[in-house]
Protein backbone atom coordinates (compact mmCIF):
# COMPACT_ATOMS: atom_id res chain seq x y z
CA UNK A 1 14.57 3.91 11.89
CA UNK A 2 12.40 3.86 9.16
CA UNK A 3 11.97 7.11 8.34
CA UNK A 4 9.70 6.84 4.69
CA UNK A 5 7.19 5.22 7.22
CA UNK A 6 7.07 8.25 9.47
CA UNK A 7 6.55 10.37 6.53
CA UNK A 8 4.14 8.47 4.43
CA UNK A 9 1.99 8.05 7.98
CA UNK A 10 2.30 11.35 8.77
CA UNK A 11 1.02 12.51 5.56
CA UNK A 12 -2.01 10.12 5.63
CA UNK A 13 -3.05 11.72 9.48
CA UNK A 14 -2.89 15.01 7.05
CA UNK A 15 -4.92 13.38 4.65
CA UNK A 16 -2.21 14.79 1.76
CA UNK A 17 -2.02 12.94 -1.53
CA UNK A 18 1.83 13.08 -2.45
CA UNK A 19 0.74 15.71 -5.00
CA UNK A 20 -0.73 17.91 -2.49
CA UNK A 21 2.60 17.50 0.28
CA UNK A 22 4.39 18.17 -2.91
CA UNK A 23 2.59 21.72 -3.81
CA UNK A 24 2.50 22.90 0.15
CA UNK A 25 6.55 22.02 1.12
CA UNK A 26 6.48 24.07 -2.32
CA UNK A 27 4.74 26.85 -0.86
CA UNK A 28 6.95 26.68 2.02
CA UNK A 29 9.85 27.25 -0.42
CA UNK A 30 10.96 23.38 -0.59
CA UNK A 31 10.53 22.60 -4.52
CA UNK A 32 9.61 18.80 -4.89
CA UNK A 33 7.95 16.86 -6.97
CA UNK A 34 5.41 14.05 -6.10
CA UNK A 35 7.76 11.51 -7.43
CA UNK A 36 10.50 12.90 -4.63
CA UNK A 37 8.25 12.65 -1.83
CA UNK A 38 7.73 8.72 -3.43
CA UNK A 39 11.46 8.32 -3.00
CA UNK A 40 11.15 9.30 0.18
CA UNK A 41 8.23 7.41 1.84
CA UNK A 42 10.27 4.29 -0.33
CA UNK A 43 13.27 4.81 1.15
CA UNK A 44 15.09 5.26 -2.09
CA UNK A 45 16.34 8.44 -0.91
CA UNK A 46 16.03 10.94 1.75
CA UNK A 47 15.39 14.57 2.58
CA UNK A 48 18.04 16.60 3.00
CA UNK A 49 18.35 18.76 6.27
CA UNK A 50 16.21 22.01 5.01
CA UNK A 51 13.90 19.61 3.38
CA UNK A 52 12.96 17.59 6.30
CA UNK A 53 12.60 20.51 8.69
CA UNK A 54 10.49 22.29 6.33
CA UNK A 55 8.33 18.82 5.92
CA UNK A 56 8.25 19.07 9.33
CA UNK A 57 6.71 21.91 9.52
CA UNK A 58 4.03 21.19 6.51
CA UNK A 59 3.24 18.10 8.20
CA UNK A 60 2.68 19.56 11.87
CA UNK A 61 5.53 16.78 13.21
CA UNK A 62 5.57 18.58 16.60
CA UNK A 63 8.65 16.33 17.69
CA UNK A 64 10.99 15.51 14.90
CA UNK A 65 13.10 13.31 16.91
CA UNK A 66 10.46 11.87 18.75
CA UNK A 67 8.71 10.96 16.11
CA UNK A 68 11.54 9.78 13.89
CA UNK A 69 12.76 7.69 16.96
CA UNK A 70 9.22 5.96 17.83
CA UNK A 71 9.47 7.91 21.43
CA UNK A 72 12.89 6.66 21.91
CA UNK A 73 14.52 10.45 22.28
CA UNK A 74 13.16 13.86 22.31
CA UNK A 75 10.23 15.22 23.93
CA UNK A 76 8.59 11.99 23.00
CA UNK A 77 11.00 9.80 24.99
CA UNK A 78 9.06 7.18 27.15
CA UNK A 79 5.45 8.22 26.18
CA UNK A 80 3.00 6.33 24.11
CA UNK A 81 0.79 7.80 21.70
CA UNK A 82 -1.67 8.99 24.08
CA UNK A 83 1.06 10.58 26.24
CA UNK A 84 2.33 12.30 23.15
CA UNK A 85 -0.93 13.68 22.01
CA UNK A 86 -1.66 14.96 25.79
CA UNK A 87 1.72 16.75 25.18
CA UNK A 88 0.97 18.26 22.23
CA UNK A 89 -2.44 19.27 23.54
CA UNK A 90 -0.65 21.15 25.94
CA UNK A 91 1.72 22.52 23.88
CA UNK A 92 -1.38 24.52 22.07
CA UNK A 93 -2.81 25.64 25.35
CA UNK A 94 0.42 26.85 26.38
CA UNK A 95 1.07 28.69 22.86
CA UNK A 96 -3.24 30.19 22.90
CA UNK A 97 -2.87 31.60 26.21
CA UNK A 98 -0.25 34.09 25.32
CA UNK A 99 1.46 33.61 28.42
CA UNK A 100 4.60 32.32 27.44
CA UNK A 101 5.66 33.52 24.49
CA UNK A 102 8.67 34.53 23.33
CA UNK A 103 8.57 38.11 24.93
CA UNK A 104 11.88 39.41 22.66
CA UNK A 105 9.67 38.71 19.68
CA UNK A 106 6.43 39.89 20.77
CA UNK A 107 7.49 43.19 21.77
CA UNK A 108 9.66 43.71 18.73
CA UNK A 109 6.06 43.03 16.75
CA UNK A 110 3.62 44.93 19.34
CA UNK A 111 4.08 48.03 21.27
CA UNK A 112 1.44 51.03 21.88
CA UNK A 113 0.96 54.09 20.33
CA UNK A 114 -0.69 57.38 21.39
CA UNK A 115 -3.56 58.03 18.48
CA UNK A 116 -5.23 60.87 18.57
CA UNK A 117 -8.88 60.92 18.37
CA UNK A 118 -9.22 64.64 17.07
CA UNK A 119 -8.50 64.13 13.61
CA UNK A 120 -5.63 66.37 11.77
CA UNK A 121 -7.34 68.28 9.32
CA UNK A 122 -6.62 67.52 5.61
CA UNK A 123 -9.42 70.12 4.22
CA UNK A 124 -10.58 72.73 7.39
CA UNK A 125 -7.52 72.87 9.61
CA UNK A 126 -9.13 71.11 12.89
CA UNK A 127 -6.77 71.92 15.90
CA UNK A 128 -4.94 68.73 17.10
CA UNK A 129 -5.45 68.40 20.68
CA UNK A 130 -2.34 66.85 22.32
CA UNK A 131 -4.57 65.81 25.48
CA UNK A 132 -6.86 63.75 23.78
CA UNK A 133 -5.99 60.30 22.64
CA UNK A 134 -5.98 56.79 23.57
CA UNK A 135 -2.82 54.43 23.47
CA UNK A 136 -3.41 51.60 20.95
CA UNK A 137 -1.70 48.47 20.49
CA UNK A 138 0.29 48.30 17.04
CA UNK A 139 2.39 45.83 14.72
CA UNK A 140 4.55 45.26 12.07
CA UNK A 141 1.79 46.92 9.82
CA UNK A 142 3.13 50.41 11.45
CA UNK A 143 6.87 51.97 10.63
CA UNK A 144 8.94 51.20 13.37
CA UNK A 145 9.87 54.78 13.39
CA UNK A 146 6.17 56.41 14.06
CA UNK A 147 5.80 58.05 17.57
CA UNK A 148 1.88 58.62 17.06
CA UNK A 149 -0.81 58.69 14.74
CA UNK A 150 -3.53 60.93 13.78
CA UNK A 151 -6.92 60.23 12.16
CA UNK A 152 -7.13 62.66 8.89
CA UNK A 153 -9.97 64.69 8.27
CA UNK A 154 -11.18 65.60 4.94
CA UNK A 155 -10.65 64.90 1.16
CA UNK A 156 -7.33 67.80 0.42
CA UNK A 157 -4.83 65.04 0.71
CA UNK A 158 -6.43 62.52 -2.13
CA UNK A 159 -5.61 60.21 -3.87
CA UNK A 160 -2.80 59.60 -1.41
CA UNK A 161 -4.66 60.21 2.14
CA UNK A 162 -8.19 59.48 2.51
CA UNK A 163 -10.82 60.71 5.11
CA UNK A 164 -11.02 58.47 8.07
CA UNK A 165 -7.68 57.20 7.64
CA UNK A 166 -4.93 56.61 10.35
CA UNK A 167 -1.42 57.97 8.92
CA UNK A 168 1.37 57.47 11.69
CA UNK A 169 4.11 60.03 12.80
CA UNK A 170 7.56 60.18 13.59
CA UNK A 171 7.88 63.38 15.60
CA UNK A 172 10.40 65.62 14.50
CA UNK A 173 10.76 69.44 14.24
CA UNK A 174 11.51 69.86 11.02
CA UNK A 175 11.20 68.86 6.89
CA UNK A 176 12.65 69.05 3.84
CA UNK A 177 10.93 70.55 0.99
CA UNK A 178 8.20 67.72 -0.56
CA UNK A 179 8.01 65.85 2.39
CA UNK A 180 4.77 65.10 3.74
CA UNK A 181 3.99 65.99 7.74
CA UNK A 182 1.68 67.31 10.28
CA UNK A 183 1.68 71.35 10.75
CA UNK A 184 0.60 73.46 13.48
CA UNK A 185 -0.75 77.01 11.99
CA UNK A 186 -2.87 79.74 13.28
CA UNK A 187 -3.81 77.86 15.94
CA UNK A 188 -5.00 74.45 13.44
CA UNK A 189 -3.22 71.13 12.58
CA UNK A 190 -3.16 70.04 8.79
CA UNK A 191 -1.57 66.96 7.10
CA UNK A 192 0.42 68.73 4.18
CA UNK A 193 2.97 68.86 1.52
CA UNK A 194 5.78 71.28 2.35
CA UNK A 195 6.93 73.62 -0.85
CA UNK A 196 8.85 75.96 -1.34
CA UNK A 197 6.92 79.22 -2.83
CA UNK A 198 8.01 82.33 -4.71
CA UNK A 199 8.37 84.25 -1.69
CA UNK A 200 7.08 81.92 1.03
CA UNK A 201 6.61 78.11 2.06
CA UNK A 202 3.50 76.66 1.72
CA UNK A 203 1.40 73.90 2.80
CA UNK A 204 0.49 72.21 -0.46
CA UNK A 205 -2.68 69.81 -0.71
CA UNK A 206 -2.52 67.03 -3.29
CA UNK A 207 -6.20 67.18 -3.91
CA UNK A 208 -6.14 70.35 -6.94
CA UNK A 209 -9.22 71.46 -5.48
CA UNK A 210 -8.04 72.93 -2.44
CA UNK A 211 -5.49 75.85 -3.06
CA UNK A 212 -2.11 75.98 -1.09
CA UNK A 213 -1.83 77.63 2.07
CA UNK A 214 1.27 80.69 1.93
CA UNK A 215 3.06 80.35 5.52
CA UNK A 216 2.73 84.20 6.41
CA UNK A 217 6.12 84.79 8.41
CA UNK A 218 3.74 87.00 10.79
CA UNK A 219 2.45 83.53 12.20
CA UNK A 220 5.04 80.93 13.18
CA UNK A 221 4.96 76.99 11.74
CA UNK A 222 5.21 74.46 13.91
CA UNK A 223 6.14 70.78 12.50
CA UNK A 224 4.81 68.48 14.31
CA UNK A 225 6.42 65.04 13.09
CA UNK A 226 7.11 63.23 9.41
CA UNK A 227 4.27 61.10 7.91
CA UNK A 228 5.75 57.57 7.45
CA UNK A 229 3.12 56.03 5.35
């Protein structure tokens, strides 16, 4: 098994210089030198087991022990190298279509969330219409805590919440002073700071411009959820 051949060949297909394998296994969090990867394709020394599957990896070696075994094990076993390209041809189709991936990790990464197309007000006080929305597919990109998200409205939240923006929701009927949440008053849904007043709450904006609304205990407060980003 000559393994520095399968390397050094496999690099070529990748048209790498040593340098270059060097700098992307190093990206990959591998950190080699050009003269290792030498040793290596020499046969002066070898990879060790994180190094190789991470060369692996940088060098698109779709079967390690196929390839390390010229076909003689693996996925590889019995094919030429037009049987193994066919296989990883269809390796790609199978992994483009979507069809069969891993459906634990795709589901932990992408689910669908209700966003609301009436925007929560953060200047005017726009009523949030819990009938209107349309279920959107999300990822990583949104807290896994957030139950829905709202399209804000308005400047009164800047520098921290822009108009146009999405901010996403984790329902909840309550906060604690300074948190930051959706409110249902008089009838109108703001995105708001929650303070504590002299002698009521209030629904503080973080542009100055825009004064604080005093929570008159004549008109009840409904929280609507938590702001996670």
């Amino acid at each position: 098994m000559n393994i520095g051949a399968v390397i050094a060949e496999a690099r070529e297909r990748n048209a790498l210089s040593q340098t270059e394998l060097a700098a992307r296994l190093t990206m990959l969090g591998v950190n080699v030198t050009n003269q290792a990867v030498s040793k290596w394709e020499n046969n002066q020394t070898l990879p060790n087991a994180q190094q190789l599957i991470v060369l692996c990896a940088a060098l698109g070696i779709y079967d390690p022990v196929g390839e390390f075994t010229n076909g003689r094990a693996g996925c590889y076993k019995g094919l030429n190298s037009d049987g193994r390209r066919k296989l990883e041809e269809y390796h790609r189709l199978l992994l483009e279509s979507g069809r069969y991936a891993l459906r634990e990790e795709r589901d932990r990464a992408r689910r669908m969330l209700p966003l609301y197309s009436i925007a929560v007000s953060a200047g005017t006080g726009q009523f949030l219409d819990g009938e209107n929305y349309e279920m959107v597919e999300v990822g990583r990109e949104v807290p896994e805590g957030a139950n829905f998200g709202v399209r804000v409205a308005g400047d009164s939240m800047e520098p921290r919440y822009h108009d146009g923006q999405t901010v996403w929701v984790r329902q909840q009927r309550s906060l604690m002073t300074g948190e930051t949440g959706i409110f249902l008053y008089d009838s109108c849904a703001y995105l708001k700071q929650l303070k504590a007043g002299k002698d009521c709450m209030l629904l503080h904006s973080l542009n100055s411009r825009y004064p604080d609304i005093a929570v008159s205990p004549e008109l009840p407060l409904r929280v609507l959820g938590k702001v996670l980003n």
